[in-house]
Coordinates of C-alpha atoms and ligand atoms in Angstrom, one line a residue:
M1403 CA 35.0 -53.3 41.5
N1404 CA 36.9 -56.5 40.6
A1405 CA 38.1 -56.4 44.1
W1406 CA 39.0 -60.0 44.2
F1407 CA 42.4 -59.0 43.1
G1408 CA 39.3 -58.1 43.0
S1409 CA 21.7 -64.3 31.9
H1410 CA 21.0 -66.4 34.8
L1411 CA 17.7 -67.9 36.1
N1412 CA 17.0 -65.4 38.7
T1413 CA 13.3 -65.1 38.5
I1414 CA 12.1 -68.7 38.1
G1415 CA 8.8 -68.6 36.2
K1416 CA 7.1 -71.7 34.8
T1417 CA 8.9 -71.7 31.4
K1418 CA 12.2 -71.1 33.1
I1419 CA 11.8 -74.1 35.4
L1420 CA 11.3 -76.2 32.3
V1421 CA 14.4 -74.9 30.7
F1422 CA 16.3 -75.4 33.9
K1423 CA 15.2 -79.0 34.2
S1424 CA 16.0 -80.0 30.6
F1425 CA 19.3 -78.3 31.0
K1426 CA 20.0 -80.3 34.1
I1427 CA 19.3 -83.6 32.2
I1428 CA 21.7 -82.9 29.3
M1429 CA 24.5 -81.6 31.5
S1430 CA 27.4 -83.9 31.9
I1431 CA 30.4 -82.6 33.8
D1432 CA 34.0 -83.8 33.6
Y1433 CA 36.6 -83.0 36.2
R1434 CA 40.4 -82.8 35.4
P1435 CA 43.5 -81.0 36.6
A1436 CA 43.9 -77.6 34.9
K1437 CA 46.4 -77.0 32.1
E1438 CA 48.0 -73.6 31.3
D1439 CA 45.9 -73.2 28.2
D1440 CA 42.7 -73.3 30.4
A1441 CA 43.6 -69.8 31.7
Q1442 CA 41.2 -68.0 29.4
G1443 CA 38.3 -70.4 30.2
I1444 CA 39.1 -70.0 33.9
S1445 CA 39.2 -66.2 33.6
N1446 CA 35.8 -66.2 31.8
V1447 CA 34.2 -68.3 34.7
F1448 CA 35.7 -66.0 37.3
A1449 CA 34.4 -62.9 35.6
E1450 CA 30.9 -64.4 35.0
A1451 CA 30.5 -65.7 38.5
M1452 CA 31.8 -62.5 40.2
D1453 CA 29.7 -60.1 38.1
D1454 CA 26.6 -62.3 38.6
L1455 CA 27.0 -62.2 42.3
Y1456 CA 27.5 -58.4 42.4
M1457 CA 24.7 -57.8 39.9
K1458 CA 22.2 -59.9 42.0
R1459 CA 23.0 -57.6 45.0
G1460 CA 22.7 -54.5 42.9
L1461 CA 26.4 -53.8 43.4
L1462 CA 27.9 -54.3 39.9
E1463 CA 29.6 -51.1 38.8
T1464 CA 31.9 -52.1 36.0
P1465 CA 31.8 -55.6 34.4
T1466 CA 35.0 -57.6 34.8
N1467 CA 37.0 -57.9 31.6
P1468 CA 38.3 -61.5 31.5
T1469 CA 40.7 -60.9 28.6
P1470 CA 43.6 -61.2 28.8
P1471 CA 43.5 -63.6 31.7
N1472 CA 45.1 -62.4 34.9
P1473 CA 48.6 -64.0 34.9
I1474 CA 47.9 -65.3 38.5
F1475 CA 45.9 -68.2 36.9
S1476 CA 48.9 -69.6 34.8
F1477 CA 51.3 -69.0 37.7
L1478 CA 49.2 -71.1 40.1
I1479 CA 48.5 -73.8 37.5
R1480 CA 52.3 -74.1 37.3
K1481 CA 52.9 -74.0 41.1
T1482 CA 50.0 -76.3 42.2
P1483 CA 49.3 -78.4 39.1
H1484 CA 47.9 -81.3 41.1
A1485 CA 45.6 -79.1 43.2
F1486 CA 44.2 -76.8 40.4
W1487 CA 41.0 -78.4 39.1
V1488 CA 38.5 -77.5 36.4
A1489 CA 35.0 -78.8 35.7
E1490 CA 34.0 -78.8 32.1
D1491 CA 30.9 -79.3 30.1
K1492 CA 31.5 -80.4 26.5
G1493 CA 35.0 -79.1 26.5
R1494 CA 34.1 -75.7 28.0
V1495 CA 35.4 -74.7 31.5
V1496 CA 32.4 -74.1 33.8
G1497 CA 34.1 -74.1 37.2
F1498 CA 37.5 -74.2 38.9
S1499 CA 39.2 -74.6 42.3
D1500 CA 42.7 -74.3 43.6
S1501 CA 44.5 -74.4 47.0
F1502 CA 48.0 -74.3 48.5
V1503 CA 49.5 -75.3 51.8
R1504 CA 51.7 -73.0 53.9
G1505 CA 53.2 -74.5 57.0
S1506 CA 50.3 -76.8 58.0
V1507 CA 47.6 -74.4 56.9
W1508 CA 45.6 -75.4 53.8
F1509 CA 44.3 -72.3 51.9
L1510 CA 41.5 -72.5 49.4
S1511 CA 42.6 -69.8 46.9
W1512 CA 39.8 -70.2 44.2
L1513 CA 36.4 -71.7 43.9
F1514 CA 34.2 -70.3 41.1
I1515 CA 31.3 -71.8 39.2
S1516 CA 29.7 -70.4 36.1
P1517 CA 26.2 -69.0 37.1
P1518 CA 24.0 -71.4 35.1
Y1519 CA 25.9 -74.3 36.6
Q1520 CA 25.7 -73.2 40.3
G1521 CA 23.7 -75.1 42.9
R1522 CA 24.3 -78.6 41.3
G1523 CA 27.0 -79.9 43.5
I1524 CA 29.9 -78.8 41.2
G1525 CA 31.3 -76.4 43.8
K1526 CA 31.3 -79.1 46.4
N1527 CA 33.0 -81.6 44.0
L1528 CA 35.7 -79.1 43.1
L1529 CA 36.3 -78.2 46.8
E1530 CA 36.7 -81.9 47.7
R1531 CA 39.1 -82.5 44.8
T1532 CA 41.4 -79.6 45.7
L1533 CA 41.3 -80.6 49.4
Q1534 CA 42.1 -84.2 48.6
S1535 CA 45.0 -83.2 46.4
W1536 CA 47.0 -82.6 49.6
N1537 CA 46.3 -86.0 51.1
G1538 CA 49.5 -87.1 52.9
V1539 CA 50.5 -83.5 53.8
E1540 CA 50.1 -82.5 57.4
I1541 CA 47.2 -80.1 57.6
T1542 CA 46.1 -78.6 61.0
N1543 CA 44.0 -75.7 59.8
R1544 CA 41.9 -74.8 56.7
A1545 CA 41.3 -71.3 55.6
T1546 CA 39.8 -69.2 52.8
I1547 CA 38.5 -65.7 52.0
T1548 CA 35.1 -65.2 50.4
F1549 CA 32.6 -62.5 49.6
S1550 CA 30.7 -61.5 52.7
I1551 CA 27.7 -60.8 50.3
N1552 CA 27.6 -64.5 49.3
P1553 CA 25.7 -66.8 51.8
T1554 CA 26.2 -69.9 49.5
S1555 CA 30.0 -69.8 49.7
Q1556 CA 30.0 -69.1 53.4
S1557 CA 27.6 -71.9 54.2
L1558 CA 29.6 -74.3 52.0
Y1559 CA 32.8 -73.4 53.8
M1560 CA 31.2 -73.8 57.2
R1561 CA 30.2 -77.4 56.3
Y1562 CA 33.9 -77.9 55.8
G1563 CA 34.7 -76.6 59.2
M1564 CA 35.8 -73.1 58.2
Y1565 CA 34.1 -70.5 60.2
A1566 CA 34.0 -66.7 59.9
R1567 CA 36.9 -65.4 61.9
E1568 CA 37.7 -61.9 60.6
P1569 CA 35.9 -59.3 58.4
L1570 CA 38.0 -58.1 55.5
Y1571 CA 37.6 -55.0 53.3
Y1572 CA 39.1 -54.2 50.0
V1573 CA 39.4 -50.4 50.3
S1574 CA 40.2 -48.2 47.3
G1575 CA 40.1 -44.6 46.2
P1576 CA 41.6 -42.0 43.9
K1577 CA 45.2 -41.3 44.4
G1578 CA 44.6 -37.5 44.4
V1579 CA 43.2 -37.5 47.9
I1580 CA 46.5 -38.9 49.2
I1581 CA 48.7 -36.5 47.2
D1582 CA 46.6 -33.5 48.5
T1583 CA 47.1 -34.6 52.2
V1584 CA 50.2 -33.7 54.1
Q1585 CA 52.0 -36.8 55.5
P1586 CA 52.5 -36.9 59.2
Q1587 CA 56.2 -37.0 60.3
T1588 CA 57.7 -40.5 60.5
S1589 CA 61.1 -41.6 61.7
L1590 CA 61.0 -44.7 59.6
N1591 CA 63.4 -45.3 56.7
F1592 CA 62.8 -47.5 53.8
D1593 CA 64.9 -49.3 51.2
E1594 CA 63.8 -51.0 48.0
L1595 CA 64.8 -54.7 47.8
R1596 CA 65.5 -55.7 44.2
S1597 CA 66.3 -59.3 44.6
L1598 CA 63.8 -62.1 45.2
E1599 CA 66.3 -64.1 47.3
D1600 CA 66.8 -61.1 49.6
A1601 CA 63.1 -60.4 49.9
T1602 CA 62.2 -64.1 50.6
R1603 CA 64.9 -64.5 53.2
T1604 CA 64.3 -61.1 54.9
F1605 CA 60.5 -61.3 55.0
K1606 CA 60.4 -64.9 56.3
R1607 CA 60.5 -63.8 59.9
F1608 CA 57.8 -61.1 59.4
D1609 CA 55.5 -63.6 57.7
E1610 CA 56.2 -66.3 60.3
D1611 CA 55.6 -63.8 63.2
V1612 CA 52.3 -62.5 61.7
L1613 CA 50.9 -65.5 59.9
G1614 CA 52.8 -68.4 61.5
F1615 CA 54.4 -69.4 58.2
S1616 CA 56.5 -68.0 55.3
L1617 CA 54.7 -66.8 52.2
D1618 CA 57.4 -68.6 50.3
W1619 CA 56.8 -68.7 46.5
H1620 CA 54.2 -66.0 46.8
H1621 CA 57.2 -63.6 46.8
E1622 CA 58.2 -65.1 43.4
Y1623 CA 54.8 -64.1 42.0
F1624 CA 55.2 -60.5 43.4
F1625 CA 58.6 -60.1 41.8
Q1626 CA 57.5 -61.7 38.6
S1627 CA 54.6 -59.2 38.5
K1628 CA 57.1 -56.3 38.9
Y1629 CA 55.8 -55.2 42.3
K1630 CA 58.2 -52.8 44.1
C1631 CA 59.2 -54.2 47.4
F1632 CA 60.2 -52.1 50.5
L1633 CA 61.8 -52.9 53.8
F1634 CA 61.1 -50.4 56.5
S1635 CA 63.5 -49.8 59.4
R1636 CA 63.7 -47.8 62.6
N1637 CA 67.0 -46.2 63.6
R1638 CA 68.3 -47.0 60.1
D1639 CA 69.1 -50.7 60.7
E1640 CA 66.3 -52.1 62.8
P1641 CA 63.8 -53.7 60.4
V1642 CA 60.1 -53.2 61.4
G1643 CA 58.2 -54.4 58.4
Y1644 CA 57.8 -54.7 54.6
A1645 CA 55.3 -53.6 52.0
Y1646 CA 54.8 -54.4 48.3
V1647 CA 53.6 -51.6 46.0
R1648 CA 52.0 -52.8 42.7
P1649 CA 52.3 -51.1 39.3
S1650 CA 48.5 -51.0 39.3
G1651 CA 48.4 -49.0 42.5
G1652 CA 47.6 -51.8 45.1
I1653 CA 49.5 -52.3 48.3
G1654 CA 50.1 -55.7 49.8
P1655 CA 51.1 -57.9 51.3
M1656 CA 52.4 -55.8 54.1
A1657 CA 53.6 -57.1 57.5
V1658 CA 54.9 -55.2 60.5
I1659 CA 56.4 -56.4 63.8
S1660 CA 54.1 -54.3 65.9
E1661 CA 50.8 -52.5 65.2
E1662 CA 52.3 -49.1 66.0
F1663 CA 54.1 -49.4 62.6
T1664 CA 51.0 -50.2 60.6
E1665 CA 50.0 -46.6 60.0
P1666 CA 53.4 -45.1 59.0
V1667 CA 54.4 -48.0 56.8
L1668 CA 51.0 -48.1 55.1
E1669 CA 50.8 -44.4 54.5
T1670 CA 54.3 -44.3 53.1
A1671 CA 53.5 -47.2 50.8
L1672 CA 50.3 -45.5 49.6
R1673 CA 52.3 -42.3 48.9
I1674 CA 54.9 -44.3 46.9
S1675 CA 52.0 -45.9 45.0
A1676 CA 50.3 -42.6 44.4
S1677 CA 53.5 -41.2 42.8
Q1678 CA 53.1 -43.8 40.0
N1679 CA 51.2 -43.2 36.8
I1680 CA 47.9 -44.7 38.1
N1681 CA 44.5 -43.4 39.1
E1682 CA 43.5 -45.5 42.1
V1683 CA 45.2 -47.0 45.1
G1684 CA 43.8 -49.9 47.2
Y1685 CA 44.4 -52.6 49.7
Y1686 CA 42.9 -55.6 51.6
T1687 CA 42.6 -54.8 55.2
P1688 CA 41.5 -57.0 58.1
G1689 CA 38.5 -55.4 59.9
S1690 CA 40.4 -55.5 63.2
N1691 CA 43.4 -53.6 61.7
V1692 CA 42.1 -50.4 63.1
A1693 CA 45.1 -48.3 61.9
A1694 CA 44.6 -49.5 58.3
I1695 CA 40.8 -48.9 58.6
K1696 CA 41.5 -45.3 59.9
T1697 CA 43.9 -44.7 57.0
A1698 CA 41.2 -45.8 54.5
L1699 CA 38.7 -43.5 56.2
K1700 CA 41.2 -40.6 56.3
F1701 CA 41.6 -40.9 52.5
R1702 CA 37.8 -41.3 52.0
M1703 CA 38.2 -44.8 50.3
K1704 CA 35.3 -47.1 49.4
F1705 CA 34.8 -50.3 51.3
D1706 CA 34.0 -53.7 49.7
P1707 CA 33.4 -56.4 52.3
F1708 CA 34.9 -59.9 52.4
V1709 CA 35.3 -62.5 55.2
F1710 CA 38.2 -64.6 56.3
M1711 CA 37.2 -68.1 57.3
S1712 CA 39.3 -70.8 59.0
T1713 CA 38.9 -73.9 61.1
K1714 CA 41.0 -72.4 63.9
P1715 CA 41.8 -68.7 64.5
F1716 CA 45.3 -67.6 63.5
G1717 CA 47.1 -64.5 62.4
K1718 CA 48.0 -61.1 64.0
W1719 CA 45.7 -59.1 61.8
T1720 CA 46.5 -55.7 63.3
N1721 CA 50.0 -56.2 61.8
Y1722 CA 49.0 -57.4 58.3
I1723 CA 47.6 -56.2 55.0
F1724 CA 46.6 -59.1 52.6
H1725 CA 47.8 -59.4 49.1
S1726 CA 44.4 -60.6 47.8
A1727 CA 41.6 -63.1 48.4
A1728 CA 43.5 -65.7 46.3
L1729 CA 47.1 -65.4 47.7
M1730 CA 46.4 -64.1 51.3
Ligands
LIG634 C1 29.9 -70.4 46.0 C2 30.1 -71.4 44.8 C3 31.5 -71.7 44.5 C4 29.4 -72.7 45.3 O1 29.4 -73.7 44.2 P1 28.0 -74.4 43.7 O2 28.3 -75.4 42.7 O3 27.0 -73.3 43.4 O4 27.6 -75.1 45.1 P2 27.1 -76.6 45.4 O5 25.9 -76.8 44.5 O6 28.2 -77.6 45.3 O7 26.7 -76.5 46.9 C5 26.1 -75.4 47.5 C6 25.4 -75.9 48.7 O8 25.1 -74.8 49.5 C7 23.8 -74.8 50.0 N1 23.4 -73.4 50.2 C8 23.2 -72.4 49.3 N2 22.8 -71.3 49.9 C9 22.7 -71.6 51.2 C10 22.4 -70.9 52.4 N3 22.0 -69.6 52.3 N4 22.4 -71.6 53.6 C11 22.7 -72.8 53.7 N5 23.1 -73.6 52.6 C12 23.1 -73.0 51.4 C13 23.1 -75.5 48.8 O9 21.8 -76.0 49.2 C14 24.1 -76.6 48.5 O10 24.0 -77.7 49.3 P3 23.2 -79.0 49.0 O11 23.7 -79.5 47.7 O12 23.5 -79.9 50.2 O13 21.8 -78.6 48.9 C15 29.3 -70.9 43.5 O14 28.0 -70.7 43.8 C16 30.0 -69.6 43.0 O15 30.9 -69.6 42.2 N6 29.5 -68.4 43.5 C17 29.9 -67.1 43.0 C18 31.4 -66.9 43.3 C19 31.8 -67.2 44.7 O16 31.2 -66.7 45.7 N7 32.8 -68.0 44.9 C20 33.4 -68.3 46.2 C21 34.6 -67.4 46.3 S1 35.6 -68.1 47.5

C-alpha cells in the first residue's frame, strides 16, 4: 500500500446526521500558504485521507505511518512556497494542495482533505488557490494523477477540464522473484552519474523528448534523496535512456528514446534495486507501456490502479516510468 509514493461518517444514521450538521456550523476554515513546520500536519492529513479511501473500498492493507513526514513535503514547500496551500481549522491542518509548472504544463501534485472535512468545498477552494498561484505564467495544459478508485477526485478534476487520458499502475513485489529469474541477454551498458549537474544536463533531452519539458529541479530532489542514477547506452557511447533506483527499492523516473529499450533498461534497474538491502521493488507504469506491464507480470507484481488526467493529451508513455503521483 502507500502507493502514492504511495472514524468517518460512512453510514449516516439519524444521530450521525445531527452530529454532522452541528459540526458543519462550528467549522471555520482558514486558508494560508504552507510553512515548513506544517510538514507533520500535512503528512497526517495525507495518511488519514488515503487510508480512509482505501478502507472504504475494502483495500486497506497496512495503515500509512505519517511520522516522520515524507521529506517531499518540506522540499516542495521550499520549491513552490506560493503554490503550496493549507486549510486549517482552529490551528490544525485539515487539507492541503500544491502544484508546479514545467514548460507550459501545470501539474497538480497534491490535493488531500481530512475525511471529516471532505465534501464541504475545501478541496475546490484549495485547488483554485494553487491554480491561481500561477497567474501570469503561460499555461497551455493542466494535468494530475489521482486514484482510479476515487470518483470524487476524478469528477472534480473533470470540472477543471482535466480528463482521464491514461491508466497508471503502481506495481510492486518481493525482490526475491527478480533475483531467482535469469536476466535475458542485453547489449546495453550503464554508468552511474554521481553529479546532479551532469544528470540534469544529460537527462534534459530525454525528458523533453518523452514529456515535452525538462523535469528540472525534480532531479535535485532525487539526488538529495540519495537515489542512484544510471545512464544507459548502446554501443558504449550512444545514450538510450536513464533510470533512477531508490534506496527504498522503487524505480523511476525512467525515460528511454525508443520503446524497444523499455524492457532491458527497466529489468536492469530492477536487478540493481533488488541487489540492495530491501524487501520490495516497485514502479509507476503507464497502462499503455506494454513492456513495463509485461515486466510486472513476469515478476508476479501486484497492481494498484491510478489515472493520469490532463486537459490535452501529451507524453510518450511507452517510453516512460513515472516517479510518483506527486512528482510525475
Ligand atoms: C478528492 C478530494 C481532494 C476532494 O476534496 P473535497 O473537499 O472533498 O471536495 P469538494 O467538497 O470541494 O468538492 C467535491 C465535489 O465533487 C462532487 N462529487 C463528489 N462525488 C462525485 C461524483 N461521483 N460525481 C460527480 N460529482 C461528485 C461533490 O458533489 C462536490 O461538488 P459540489 O460542491 O458542487 O456538490 C477529497 O475528497 C480527498 O482528499 N479525497 C481523498 C484523497 C484523494 O483522492 N485526493 C485526490 C488525490 S489527487
